[in-house]
Structure formats: C-alpha cells, structure tokens
Amino acid sequence: MSQGKFENQTVIVTGASSGLGKACAIHMAGQGANVVINYHSGKDKAEEVLEEVEKKGGKGIIVKADVSKEDAVLKLYEATLKEYGKLDVLVSNAGMQVDAPFLDMTLDQWQKVIDINLTGQFLCTREAARQFMKQAKGKKSSTAIGKMVMMSSVHDIIPWAGHINYAASKGGILMLMRSIAQELAPHKIRVNAVSPGAIKTAINKDVWEDEEKAKELLKLIPYQRIGVAEDVAKAVAWLASDESDYVNGETIYIDGGMTLYPEFSDNG
Ligand code: NAD
C-alpha cells in the first residue's frame, strides 16, 4: 500500500458494516489507516468490509458493539487499544430511523432512536476524548492529538414531519458536536460533523428504488443527483486529516444543495 494521509493512524468507524460507515472505512483504509470496523448485527457483512479493506492492501479488525450501551462501547475501545495501542480518529457514524407520525409515536420508538443516534454519539465521542487525552504527551501521528467526525444529517436543520425522533437526534448532534469542540479545542482535539442529504444506502432504499419517489426526491436536490456513499467518505476523510487542521466545530452539508431550500427558488 502506498503512503497515505492516515498512515500509522487508528480509525474507529461505528456502524461500518454498511452504507456510509462502510465507505468511510474502505476509503480511509485505502489511505493507510488501520480501521476498526464496528458493527451491531450481521457479522458476515462486517467481514465482507474487512475483506474489501484487505484486498486493497489495508488493515483492520471487526468489533461487535451496540453504540447505545456503555459497557459495549467501553469494550469497543478496549478491543481497539489491544490491537493497535492507540486511537487517532473516531468516525461516529452509527444511526437509524424508526418512523411514525408524531401523534402515534410511542415512547419506545422515540427512545430507541435517541439512544442510538444521540446517546451513542455521546458515549463514543466521550471515550475517544478520554483516549486522546491519555495520548496527549505521546508521539503524535497528526497535528491534532485526535480527531472526531460525527455523522449528522441535513435534518439537523431541516424539520422532518413523521420523523421527529430522527430530526431531534440529529439536531442534538449539532450542539453536542459544537459544545464538545469548544471544550476540547484547547487540548488540540478537533471535532466536526458531516450532514448528508439524500445518499443511496439501505436507510432510504424505499425512496431511491421507487421511480416516482426518486423523482419527487430530486425536486429537493438542486444538483439533480442522489448522492453516493463515497461523496460522504471523502469529506469525512478530509475532516479527519491534517488538511483541515484549522477546521473545528463545523458541519459540512453534503447534500447537492438540499439545504438551499430549492422549493423557494420560484415560490415564497
Ligand atoms: P445504514 O443503515 O446502511 O447504516 C447504519 C449503520 O448503523 C448500520 O451498519 C447499522 O448496523 C448501524 N447501527 C444501527 N444501530 C446500531 C447500534 N446500536 N450500534 C452500532 N451500530 C448500529 O444507513 P446509512 O445511510 O449508511 O447511515 C449511516 C449514518 O448516516 C446514520 O447516522 C444516518 O443517520 C446518517 N445519514 C444517512 C443519510 C443517507 O441519505 N443515507 C443521510 C443523512 C444522514
């Protein structure tokens, strides 16, 4: 493998057995990172990601953990340190949707999404920060002592009827990320987020597989294409690299202009 910008760096990617997490793990392994491929269910899919990483000459391990459970997150970090001895980057990506109209939403539906999408981000970023602090005086592999990229969504600023648990979790990530960034910046830890718009993955398969729904969706995307996972992986890698060393507490919207609110271009 050629020298890459993550050579000798350890990168944890949560929810890496599919979609955006998978693309991030493969892309960053291709740039020299040792990747920790976290998965929740479907070990075979995680193994396929590792195979793909190894085929390209990269290195990684797979670790099962539910990001919403504190003991599981601690074990994920233990496994990472046992294998690689240090951590350089967290890509806190795991997330899911449980949709229901607000009037019908049960507490369980609310809680499940908040637990995984928001509490999971809290647990994973806190453990990453604790580990970065322990490494502060050691040999550094990049300018910052550690970097985190949190996976948010355009729904951290675009309200989403019928998905209020999801939108609330992503809105929560926005201020969680900015507050962590403010607190950790003096320690030379960088924290940023990416907010994808519509990217073709399992999470929204029902939309892009249906011709009519896909056509409707394109009306919301000025750039007139649905995104692919690599669009997101490239931005995540940039935010985790020294190339973005002066970027801290920011969210990059990767959405083909969805947050330009195209409905207003000839209306309102
Ligand atoms: P996906 O369903 O392919 O990936 C989600 C991953 O999270 C899966 O691998 C799943 O196993 C994992 N996961 C779920 N619960 C978990 C848990 N408790 N512990 C650990 N892992 C868990 O969908 P995706 O589109 O790749 O989603 C990844 C992230 O991107 C999510 O946070 C999602 O909200 C966000 N996102 C996606 C889009 C999009 O258009 N695809 C847009 C905006 C934001």
GROMACS .gro file of C-alpha atoms in nm, residues 1-2 22 25-27 29-31 33 35 37 44-60:
model
   29
    1MET     CA    1   0.000   0.000   0.000
    2SER     CA    2   0.129   0.349  -0.087
   22LYS     CA    3  -1.856   0.103   0.520
   25ALA     CA    4  -1.377   0.251   0.650
   26ILE     CA    5  -1.274   0.140   0.299
   27HIS     CA    6  -1.178   0.491   0.186
   29ALA     CA    7  -0.802   0.219   0.493
   30GLY     CA    8  -0.709   0.297   0.133
   31GLN     CA    9  -0.521   0.598   0.269
   33ALA     CA   10  -0.545   0.377   0.824
   35VAL     CA   11  -0.962   0.058   1.062
   37ILE     CA   12  -1.498  -0.183   1.171
   44ASP     CA   13  -2.090  -1.152   0.771
   45LYS     CA   14  -2.137  -0.800   0.632
   46ALA     CA   15  -1.862  -0.666   0.860
   47GLU     CA   16  -1.634  -0.948   0.745
   48GLU     CA   17  -1.703  -0.852   0.383
   49VAL     CA   18  -1.597  -0.495   0.459
   50LEU     CA   19  -1.275  -0.622   0.618
   51GLU     CA   20  -1.212  -0.844   0.314
   52GLU     CA   21  -1.253  -0.543   0.087
   53VAL     CA   22  -1.012  -0.344   0.306
   54GLU     CA   23  -0.756  -0.624   0.295
   55LYS     CA   24  -0.794  -0.677  -0.080
   56LYS     CA   25  -0.680  -0.318  -0.123
   57GLY     CA   26  -0.377  -0.383   0.099
   58GLY     CA   27  -0.528  -0.219   0.409
   59LYS     CA   28  -0.558  -0.348   0.764
   60GLY     CA   29  -0.847  -0.369   1.008
   0.00000   0.00000   0.00000
